[in-house]
Amino acid sequence: MNQLNIEIFDKPTRNLWDTICSRPADDNKKVMAVVKDIFAEVERSRDLAVQTYNAKYDKNNANNFLIDQEIIQLASNQLSQKLKDAIAQARQNIYAFHQAQQQNDLAIEVTPGVTCQQITKPIERVGLYIPGGTAPLLSTVLMLGIPANIAGCKEIILCTPADENGKVDPAILYTASLVGVTEIYGVGGAQAIAAMHYGTETIPKVDKIFGPGNQYVTTAKQYAQQLGTAIDMPAGPSELLIMAGKGSIPAFVAADLLSQAEHGIDSQVVCVVDDISLIEPIQKELMLQLKRLPRKSIAGKALENSAFVYLSDINDRIDFINQYAPEHYIICAEEEQFYMDGLTNAGSVFLGNYSPESAGDYASGTNHTLPTSGFAKAYSGVNLGSFTKQITVQKLTSKGLQVLGNTVIEMANAEQLHAHAHAIQVRLDYLQKSQSDV
Amino acid sequence: MNQLNIEIFDKPTRNLWDTICSRPADDNKKVMAVVKDIFAEVERSRDLAVQTYNAKYDKNNANNFLIDQEIIQLASNQLSQKLKDAIAQARQNIYAFHQAQQQNDLAIEVTPGVTCQQITKPIERVGLYIPGGTAPLLSTVLMLGIPANIAGCKEIILCTPADENGKVDPAILYTASLVGVTEIYGVGGAQAIAAMHYGTETIPKVDKIFGPGNQYVTTAKQYAQQLGTAIDMPAGPSELLIMAGKGSIPAFVAADLLSQAEHGIDSQVVCVVDDISLIEPIQKELMLQLKRLPRKSIAGKALENSAFVYLSDINDRIDFINQYAPEHYIICAEEEQFYMDGLTNAGSVFLGNYSPESAGDYASGTNHTLPTSGFAKAYSGVNLGSFTKQITVQKLTSKGLQVLGNTVIEMANAEQLHAHAHAIQVRLDYLQKSQSDV
């Protein structure tokens, strides 16, 4: 008996792949209605509305949600040295990898007298959302704060739910101050997103909002985007796909599947195998390890959304995986390079037996804010570029304009945009006149 | 008398800047309702729905909207050699600048045994929308098709409205085939966006949709984004800000303002000056040149949304311009470098007297698909990166995992994600055992 309720697909035909690749669906219409009300109220009453929702949803009755610098500085004392050392090592790796992503400005003379540049500038004001709940997500503070800091964002504000006394977990405060967050607000939920979108008396309006959250937060970010504030990416439940082949170790595969499954009951894990006999030992390990987990009820539920997929042809496996477009993708197989060469869609890839997803979640250096739900087909995970934008610049000399002028006039006329052509002609006439004047 | 109805702001105080920077607003609730109906219908009846809307909105009764390869090949004959030469020169510059934007893959060993990579992959399936109307926007075909082609997108489809016989303008067909568009469909409006979002029997589903359009098209793109298909960027009416200082030539400034104003009655142009006496000669030129324009009624209307802004302090001017965050930004002033150094927000910048906006619209090499409505604060214009995504990859050796293991365990425990810690521990135990076995 398969006590785990994980479906097994034995050589599924391609017409079944869409179904296997579908993610647990959610209907957010009701959530959107609540979010719209919160936005309207925050737009109207600003700080007062934020206070009201903090009290209503987080039982936080504090009327000042800007966390004092003094409290932030004292947070360090409340953390063990071991945790601080861990944060320091993670920070160093994340910093090194995101620092390496810096792009040089570009300048080329495309044709004599016509120079084009692409320059990179930080987004000036960014807002980071860090969820509350049972444990402080200090790793997400690193993942968002470090690239914001490297990019040179001028204002890096952070909103996170506070407790009933308006207090924020010291691990969040410590990590935030370490990575250069400029202000921390004890505000959670959709009201935090609304506040960063509109700005209030206390909380500044930002240009782009980052970070994970529950359904209210992610719907609020989606709504903020519709209203004109950029967001990092659309969000869905977290997921992992493992390609387990010869040489993979069942205990490791099971541990990785469970580490993803413990995130939430809507998480999804998929294990693709190149040999049907690999499934049983992984299942055994899953049952064994699941029992010992504090979050076993969550992980067990998540496994019900999950699947083993056996495909006998390696090209089919690659096609299936690209169609799934996993957020996290572990490759434990002898043909590692072949899988990498064929890869088109994934958020982040983990190679070999010693690269568990949790290494990337915390400390290997890559970012853990990644595209879920198949968004990896079109979106990158958060990276240094998420905190910058590119501006193009062009400069034509009078000679450059003369080289290009007739081309622009010809095309503008074809598009019946005569003022566009005229803006060239008026300059060509002027140049001709000044040349004949000489 | 100021016959032009352009407002003049003489040293406006900062509390007025928000108002001056506001763009012509539109309420798209009604449009969104129509768009949602079209999406529902296209999801349900697919090709049949597309045909119905083609007939309804474009009087196009053709029942096959895939344009034949033969017709595409014949399009070349219908274009003048002069226009083909112009397209060739524009293409060369756009190609050179976008080709130069290619990013090298990145690989660094962040710590001994821990290697992180960032690799760039094309978005597999992209859809380009090219509006119809009185003239074929062949320049937009270049601006979207060329980077899609350089990026290596596998499917590059193009939708554009067809005439009542299902025919598409030969200039569009010619340019599209030149830049490597794989399929062209004679479908316009929101139904084209819906078709590329859902896929129909004829039109494939795509991962990302690009291109300009009327309010129905841009609202449809926004809706497709909500439903999970990526889009290039949010869209609003086109706009231009000119910083005109000493050395600027009134006839050029006026011609550039008009070239932007002719786009549509909701276009906006703003002219910032460092000397109030510069305004009058520009106004005179505007009146003189406006009369001669075929699209003078459109341009005249657009000027009513527009403004001259005089600010005496150069830092105020820079702050104002950054707050406006113009889509197009022309700098004609002696302090060009100072303005560039202080620049934080703009789509594309044009430097000096011989760099009119229309050069960039067609042929200088930069992209003309740019963030409007202040979106330049957080968004880049379309560039090569718009057609790609980045995937991160990590590989830890057993040694690397041992170096990083305790850090991950410590942080995972702080976040109460014990399965995450366990995925490390199971490996550390295994390694210790195999070492002690030796």
mmCIF file of C-alpha atoms in Angstrom, chain A residues 7-241:
data_model
loop_
_atom_site.group_PDB
_atom_site.id
_atom_site.type_symbol
_atom_site.label_atom_id
_atom_site.label_comp_id
_atom_site.label_asym_id
_atom_site.label_seq_id
_atom_site.Cartn_x
_atom_site.Cartn_y
_atom_site.Cartn_z
ATOM 1 C CA GLU A 7 0.712 9.528 -7.574
ATOM 2 C CA ILE A 8 3.018 7.527 -9.845
ATOM 3 C CA PHE A 9 2.961 8.157 -13.590
ATOM 4 C CA ASP A 10 4.496 5.300 -15.503
ATOM 5 C CA LYS A 11 5.552 6.520 -18.974
ATOM 6 C CA PRO A 12 2.796 9.117 -19.280
ATOM 7 C CA THR A 13 2.075 10.131 -22.883
ATOM 8 C CA ARG A 14 2.590 13.772 -23.856
ATOM 9 C CA ASN A 15 -1.104 14.588 -23.818
ATOM 10 C CA LEU A 16 -1.047 13.899 -20.053
ATOM 11 C CA TRP A 17 1.867 16.214 -19.313
ATOM 12 C CA ASP A 18 -0.255 19.357 -19.036
ATOM 13 C CA THR A 19 -2.247 17.741 -16.259
ATOM 14 C CA ILE A 20 0.828 16.474 -14.424
ATOM 15 C CA CYS A 21 2.422 19.915 -14.737
ATOM 16 C CA SER A 22 -0.592 21.744 -13.329
ATOM 17 C CA ARG A 23 -0.090 23.349 -9.911
ATOM 18 C CA PRO A 24 -2.537 23.372 -7.010
ATOM 19 C CA ALA A 25 -5.000 26.093 -8.049
ATOM 20 C CA ASP A 26 -6.369 28.834 -5.899
ATOM 21 C CA ASP A 27 -9.243 31.171 -6.487
ATOM 22 C CA ASN A 28 -8.257 34.583 -5.246
ATOM 23 C CA LYS A 29 -11.427 36.531 -6.059
ATOM 24 C CA LYS A 30 -12.509 36.791 -2.421
ATOM 25 C CA VAL A 31 -8.998 37.656 -1.352
ATOM 26 C CA MET A 32 -8.810 40.354 -4.044
ATOM 27 C CA ALA A 33 -12.017 41.952 -2.744
ATOM 28 C CA VAL A 34 -10.555 42.184 0.775
ATOM 29 C CA VAL A 35 -7.286 43.535 -0.620
ATOM 30 C CA LYS A 36 -9.046 46.240 -2.631
ATOM 31 C CA ASP A 37 -10.865 47.403 0.502
ATOM 32 C CA ILE A 38 -7.592 47.569 2.406
ATOM 33 C CA PHE A 39 -5.967 49.586 -0.392
ATOM 34 C CA ALA A 40 -8.900 52.031 -0.512
ATOM 35 C CA GLU A 41 -8.751 52.492 3.244
ATOM 36 C CA VAL A 42 -4.977 52.982 3.316
ATOM 37 C CA GLU A 43 -5.206 55.484 0.468
ATOM 38 C CA ARG A 44 -7.864 57.398 2.441
ATOM 39 C CA SER A 45 -6.663 57.239 6.061
ATOM 40 C CA ARG A 46 -2.991 56.307 5.627
ATOM 41 C CA ASP A 47 -1.250 55.655 8.974
ATOM 42 C CA LEU A 48 -4.571 55.415 10.776
ATOM 43 C CA ALA A 49 -5.742 52.679 8.407
ATOM 44 C CA VAL A 50 -2.462 50.808 8.798
ATOM 45 C CA GLN A 51 -2.870 50.932 12.596
ATOM 46 C CA THR A 52 -6.428 49.670 12.364
ATOM 47 C CA TYR A 53 -5.457 46.676 10.206
ATOM 48 C CA ASN A 54 -2.396 45.934 12.352
ATOM 49 C CA ALA A 55 -4.740 45.716 15.346
ATOM 50 C CA LYS A 56 -7.334 43.695 13.461
ATOM 51 C CA TYR A 57 -5.083 41.130 11.801
ATOM 52 C CA ASP A 58 -1.947 41.005 13.955
ATOM 53 C CA LYS A 59 -3.387 42.125 17.333
ATOM 54 C CA ASN A 60 -0.658 44.736 17.175
ATOM 55 C CA ASN A 61 -1.929 47.883 18.907
ATOM 56 C CA ALA A 62 1.288 49.904 18.710
ATOM 57 C CA ASN A 63 0.646 53.321 17.222
ATOM 58 C CA ASN A 64 4.194 53.860 16.094
ATOM 59 C CA PHE A 65 5.409 51.295 13.588
ATOM 60 C CA LEU A 66 8.800 52.723 12.704
ATOM 61 C CA ILE A 67 11.248 50.607 14.697
ATOM 62 C CA ASP A 68 13.697 52.722 16.735
ATOM 63 C CA GLN A 69 17.339 52.644 15.715
ATOM 64 C CA GLU A 70 18.195 51.957 19.351
ATOM 65 C CA ILE A 71 16.078 48.799 19.426
ATOM 66 C CA ILE A 72 17.670 47.662 16.162
ATOM 67 C CA GLN A 73 21.138 48.123 17.612
ATOM 68 C CA LEU A 74 20.236 46.117 20.714
ATOM 69 C CA ALA A 75 18.920 43.190 18.642
ATOM 70 C CA SER A 76 22.411 41.781 18.212
ATOM 71 C CA ASN A 77 22.580 40.940 21.939
ATOM 72 C CA GLN A 78 19.564 38.682 21.658
ATOM 73 C CA LEU A 79 21.110 36.393 19.044
ATOM 74 C CA SER A 80 23.473 33.523 19.736
ATOM 75 C CA GLN A 81 26.999 33.877 18.397
ATOM 76 C CA LYS A 82 26.429 30.671 16.442
ATOM 77 C CA LEU A 83 23.487 32.171 14.581
ATOM 78 C CA LYS A 84 25.390 35.381 13.939
ATOM 79 C CA ASP A 85 28.298 33.394 12.519
ATOM 80 C CA ALA A 86 25.924 31.476 10.279
ATOM 81 C CA ILE A 87 24.361 34.707 9.030
ATOM 82 C CA ALA A 88 27.833 36.102 8.382
ATOM 83 C CA GLN A 89 28.862 33.111 6.245
ATOM 84 C CA ALA A 90 25.610 33.119 4.284
ATOM 85 C CA ARG A 91 25.889 36.858 3.775
ATOM 86 C CA GLN A 92 29.411 36.540 2.430
ATOM 87 C CA ASN A 93 28.422 33.979 -0.213
ATOM 88 C CA ILE A 94 25.248 35.794 -1.249
ATOM 89 C CA TYR A 95 27.179 39.042 -1.420
ATOM 90 C CA ALA A 96 29.962 37.532 -3.546
ATOM 91 C CA PHE A 97 27.585 35.989 -6.091
ATOM 92 C CA HIS A 98 25.347 39.038 -6.434
ATOM 93 C CA GLN A 99 28.328 41.403 -6.577
ATOM 94 C CA ALA A 100 29.655 39.345 -9.509
ATOM 95 C CA GLN A 101 26.392 40.013 -11.373
ATOM 96 C CA GLN A 102 27.242 43.679 -11.857
ATOM 97 C CA GLN A 103 26.937 44.705 -15.487
ATOM 98 C CA ASN A 104 29.305 47.109 -17.099
ATOM 99 C CA ASP A 105 27.829 50.089 -18.851
ATOM 100 C CA LEU A 106 27.944 49.693 -22.580
ATOM 101 C CA ALA A 107 28.876 52.221 -25.257
ATOM 102 C CA ILE A 108 29.290 51.519 -28.960
ATOM 103 C CA GLU A 109 29.515 53.630 -32.067
ATOM 104 C CA VAL A 110 27.023 51.743 -34.211
ATOM 105 C CA THR A 111 27.809 53.807 -37.263
ATOM 106 C CA PRO A 112 30.185 56.797 -37.686
ATOM 107 C CA GLY A 113 28.819 59.672 -35.607
ATOM 108 C CA VAL A 114 26.112 57.601 -33.866
ATOM 109 C CA THR A 115 26.963 56.385 -30.371
ATOM 110 C CA CYS A 116 24.575 54.300 -28.271
ATOM 111 C CA GLN A 117 24.976 53.575 -24.580
ATOM 112 C CA GLN A 118 23.231 51.338 -22.114
ATOM 113 C CA ILE A 119 23.728 52.447 -18.522
ATOM 114 C CA THR A 120 22.498 50.773 -15.354
ATOM 115 C CA LYS A 121 20.973 52.769 -12.489
ATOM 116 C CA PRO A 122 19.586 51.583 -9.177
ATOM 117 C CA ILE A 123 15.867 51.748 -8.534
ATOM 118 C CA GLU A 124 15.809 54.563 -6.007
ATOM 119 C CA ARG A 125 13.227 53.370 -3.478
ATOM 120 C CA VAL A 126 12.530 49.707 -2.817
ATOM 121 C CA GLY A 127 10.301 48.018 -0.270
ATOM 122 C CA LEU A 128 11.031 44.551 1.114
ATOM 123 C CA TYR A 129 8.254 42.499 2.652
ATOM 124 C CA ILE A 130 9.236 39.813 5.154
ATOM 125 C CA PRO A 131 6.429 37.537 6.359
ATOM 126 C CA GLY A 132 5.841 36.885 10.030
ATOM 127 C CA GLY A 133 4.385 33.703 11.391
ATOM 128 C CA THR A 134 5.968 31.194 13.702
ATOM 129 C CA ALA A 135 9.581 31.891 12.751
ATOM 130 C CA PRO A 136 11.559 34.884 11.478
ATOM 131 C CA LEU A 137 12.501 34.528 7.800
ATOM 132 C CA LEU A 138 15.931 36.028 8.246
ATOM 133 C CA SER A 139 17.230 34.313 5.094
ATOM 134 C CA THR A 140 14.796 36.329 2.980
ATOM 135 C CA VAL A 141 16.148 39.515 4.557
ATOM 136 C CA LEU A 142 19.563 38.514 3.220
ATOM 137 C CA MET A 143 18.225 37.530 -0.205
ATOM 138 C CA LEU A 144 16.490 40.868 -0.769
ATOM 139 C CA GLY A 145 18.605 43.267 1.262
ATOM 140 C CA ILE A 146 21.999 42.270 -0.111
ATOM 141 C CA PRO A 147 21.300 42.858 -3.835
ATOM 142 C CA ALA A 148 19.379 46.072 -3.002
ATOM 143 C CA ASN A 149 22.445 47.262 -1.187
ATOM 144 C CA ILE A 150 24.895 46.271 -3.940
ATOM 145 C CA ALA A 151 22.652 47.895 -6.556
ATOM 146 C CA GLY A 152 22.865 51.164 -4.633
ATOM 147 C CA CYS A 153 19.167 51.684 -3.935
ATOM 148 C CA LYS A 154 18.863 54.891 -1.900
ATOM 149 C CA GLU A 155 15.918 53.890 0.250
ATOM 150 C CA ILE A 156 15.597 50.241 1.273
ATOM 151 C CA ILE A 157 12.641 49.906 3.589
ATOM 152 C CA LEU A 158 11.404 46.714 5.190
ATOM 153 C CA CYS A 159 7.913 45.881 6.406
ATOM 154 C CA THR A 160 7.227 42.844 8.579
ATOM 155 C CA PRO A 161 4.448 41.965 11.006
ATOM 156 C CA ALA A 162 5.060 42.903 14.643
ATOM 157 C CA ASP A 163 3.745 41.228 17.771
ATOM 158 C CA GLU A 164 1.027 42.666 20.012
ATOM 159 C CA ASN A 165 3.514 45.098 21.531
ATOM 160 C CA GLY A 166 4.758 46.313 18.177
ATOM 161 C CA LYS A 167 7.965 44.314 18.503
ATOM 162 C CA VAL A 168 9.757 42.674 15.590
ATOM 163 C CA ASP A 169 11.868 39.532 15.959
ATOM 164 C CA PRO A 170 15.476 40.491 16.796
ATOM 165 C CA ALA A 171 16.845 38.123 14.132
ATOM 166 C CA ILE A 172 15.025 40.189 11.485
ATOM 167 C CA LEU A 173 16.229 43.468 12.979
ATOM 168 C CA TYR A 174 19.815 42.271 13.251
ATOM 169 C CA THR A 175 19.953 40.880 9.717
ATOM 170 C CA ALA A 176 18.235 43.922 8.229
ATOM 171 C CA SER A 177 20.665 46.352 9.784
ATOM 172 C CA LEU A 178 23.563 44.150 8.686
ATOM 173 C CA VAL A 179 22.601 44.380 5.014
ATOM 174 C CA GLY A 180 21.849 48.101 4.935
ATOM 175 C CA VAL A 181 18.074 48.310 5.238
ATOM 176 C CA THR A 182 17.368 51.995 5.871
ATOM 177 C CA GLU A 183 14.080 51.729 7.807
ATOM 178 C CA ILE A 184 12.094 48.914 9.383
ATOM 179 C CA TYR A 185 8.338 49.088 9.960
ATOM 180 C CA GLY A 186 6.325 46.719 12.121
ATOM 181 C CA VAL A 187 3.529 46.380 9.596
ATOM 182 C CA GLY A 188 2.353 43.165 7.986
ATOM 183 C CA GLY A 189 -0.171 41.843 5.516
ATOM 184 C CA ALA A 190 -1.888 43.618 2.644
ATOM 185 C CA GLN A 191 -1.793 46.877 4.614
ATOM 186 C CA ALA A 192 2.013 46.851 4.401
ATOM 187 C CA ILE A 193 1.862 46.486 0.616
ATOM 188 C CA ALA A 194 -0.794 49.209 0.341
ATOM 189 C CA ALA A 195 1.303 51.519 2.517
ATOM 190 C CA MET A 196 4.408 51.002 0.367
ATOM 191 C CA HIS A 197 2.309 51.566 -2.763
ATOM 192 C CA TYR A 198 0.592 54.808 -1.701
ATOM 193 C CA GLY A 199 2.956 56.050 1.004
ATOM 194 C CA THR A 200 1.591 57.195 4.375
ATOM 195 C CA GLU A 201 2.671 59.872 6.845
ATOM 196 C CA THR A 202 5.213 57.393 8.235
ATOM 197 C CA ILE A 203 5.908 54.868 5.486
ATOM 198 C CA PRO A 204 7.384 56.153 2.223
ATOM 199 C CA LYS A 205 5.995 55.246 -1.194
ATOM 200 C CA VAL A 206 8.396 52.942 -3.053
ATOM 201 C CA ASP A 207 9.055 52.234 -6.734
ATOM 202 C CA LYS A 208 9.200 48.438 -6.444
ATOM 203 C CA ILE A 209 8.027 45.905 -3.875
ATOM 204 C CA PHE A 210 9.797 42.599 -3.191
ATOM 205 C CA GLY A 211 9.208 39.564 -1.059
ATOM 206 C CA PRO A 212 7.054 36.553 -0.304
ATOM 207 C CA GLY A 213 3.907 36.336 1.753
ATOM 208 C CA ASN A 214 0.572 34.659 2.259
ATOM 209 C CA GLN A 215 -2.263 34.881 -0.242
ATOM 210 C CA TYR A 216 -3.278 38.348 0.968
ATOM 211 C CA VAL A 217 0.223 39.695 0.559
ATOM 212 C CA THR A 218 0.785 38.176 -2.883
ATOM 213 C CA THR A 219 -2.641 39.341 -4.067
ATOM 214 C CA ALA A 220 -1.868 42.808 -2.683
ATOM 215 C CA LYS A 221 1.386 42.862 -4.623
ATOM 216 C CA GLN A 222 -0.478 41.854 -7.770
ATOM 217 C CA TYR A 223 -2.945 44.690 -7.162
ATOM 218 C CA ALA A 224 -0.136 47.188 -6.496
ATOM 219 C CA GLN A 225 1.361 46.156 -9.831
ATOM 220 C CA GLN A 226 -1.926 46.817 -11.611
ATOM 221 C CA LEU A 227 -1.946 50.271 -10.003
ATOM 222 C CA GLY A 228 1.563 51.037 -11.207
ATOM 223 C CA THR A 229 4.088 49.904 -8.581
ATOM 224 C CA ALA A 230 6.542 47.332 -9.884
ATOM 225 C CA ILE A 231 6.885 43.990 -8.083
ATOM 226 C CA ASP A 232 9.610 41.357 -8.121
ATOM 227 C CA MET A 233 7.514 38.625 -9.757
ATOM 228 C CA PRO A 234 4.161 36.843 -9.543
ATOM 229 C CA ALA A 235 4.059 34.324 -6.726
ATOM 230 C CA GLY A 236 2.653 30.867 -6.195
ATOM 231 C CA PRO A 237 3.335 27.985 -3.816
ATOM 232 C CA SER A 238 6.916 26.751 -3.673
ATOM 233 C CA GLU A 239 7.941 23.639 -5.630
ATOM 234 C CA LEU A 240 10.787 21.287 -6.372
ATOM 235 C CA LEU A 241 11.508 18.867 -9.175
#
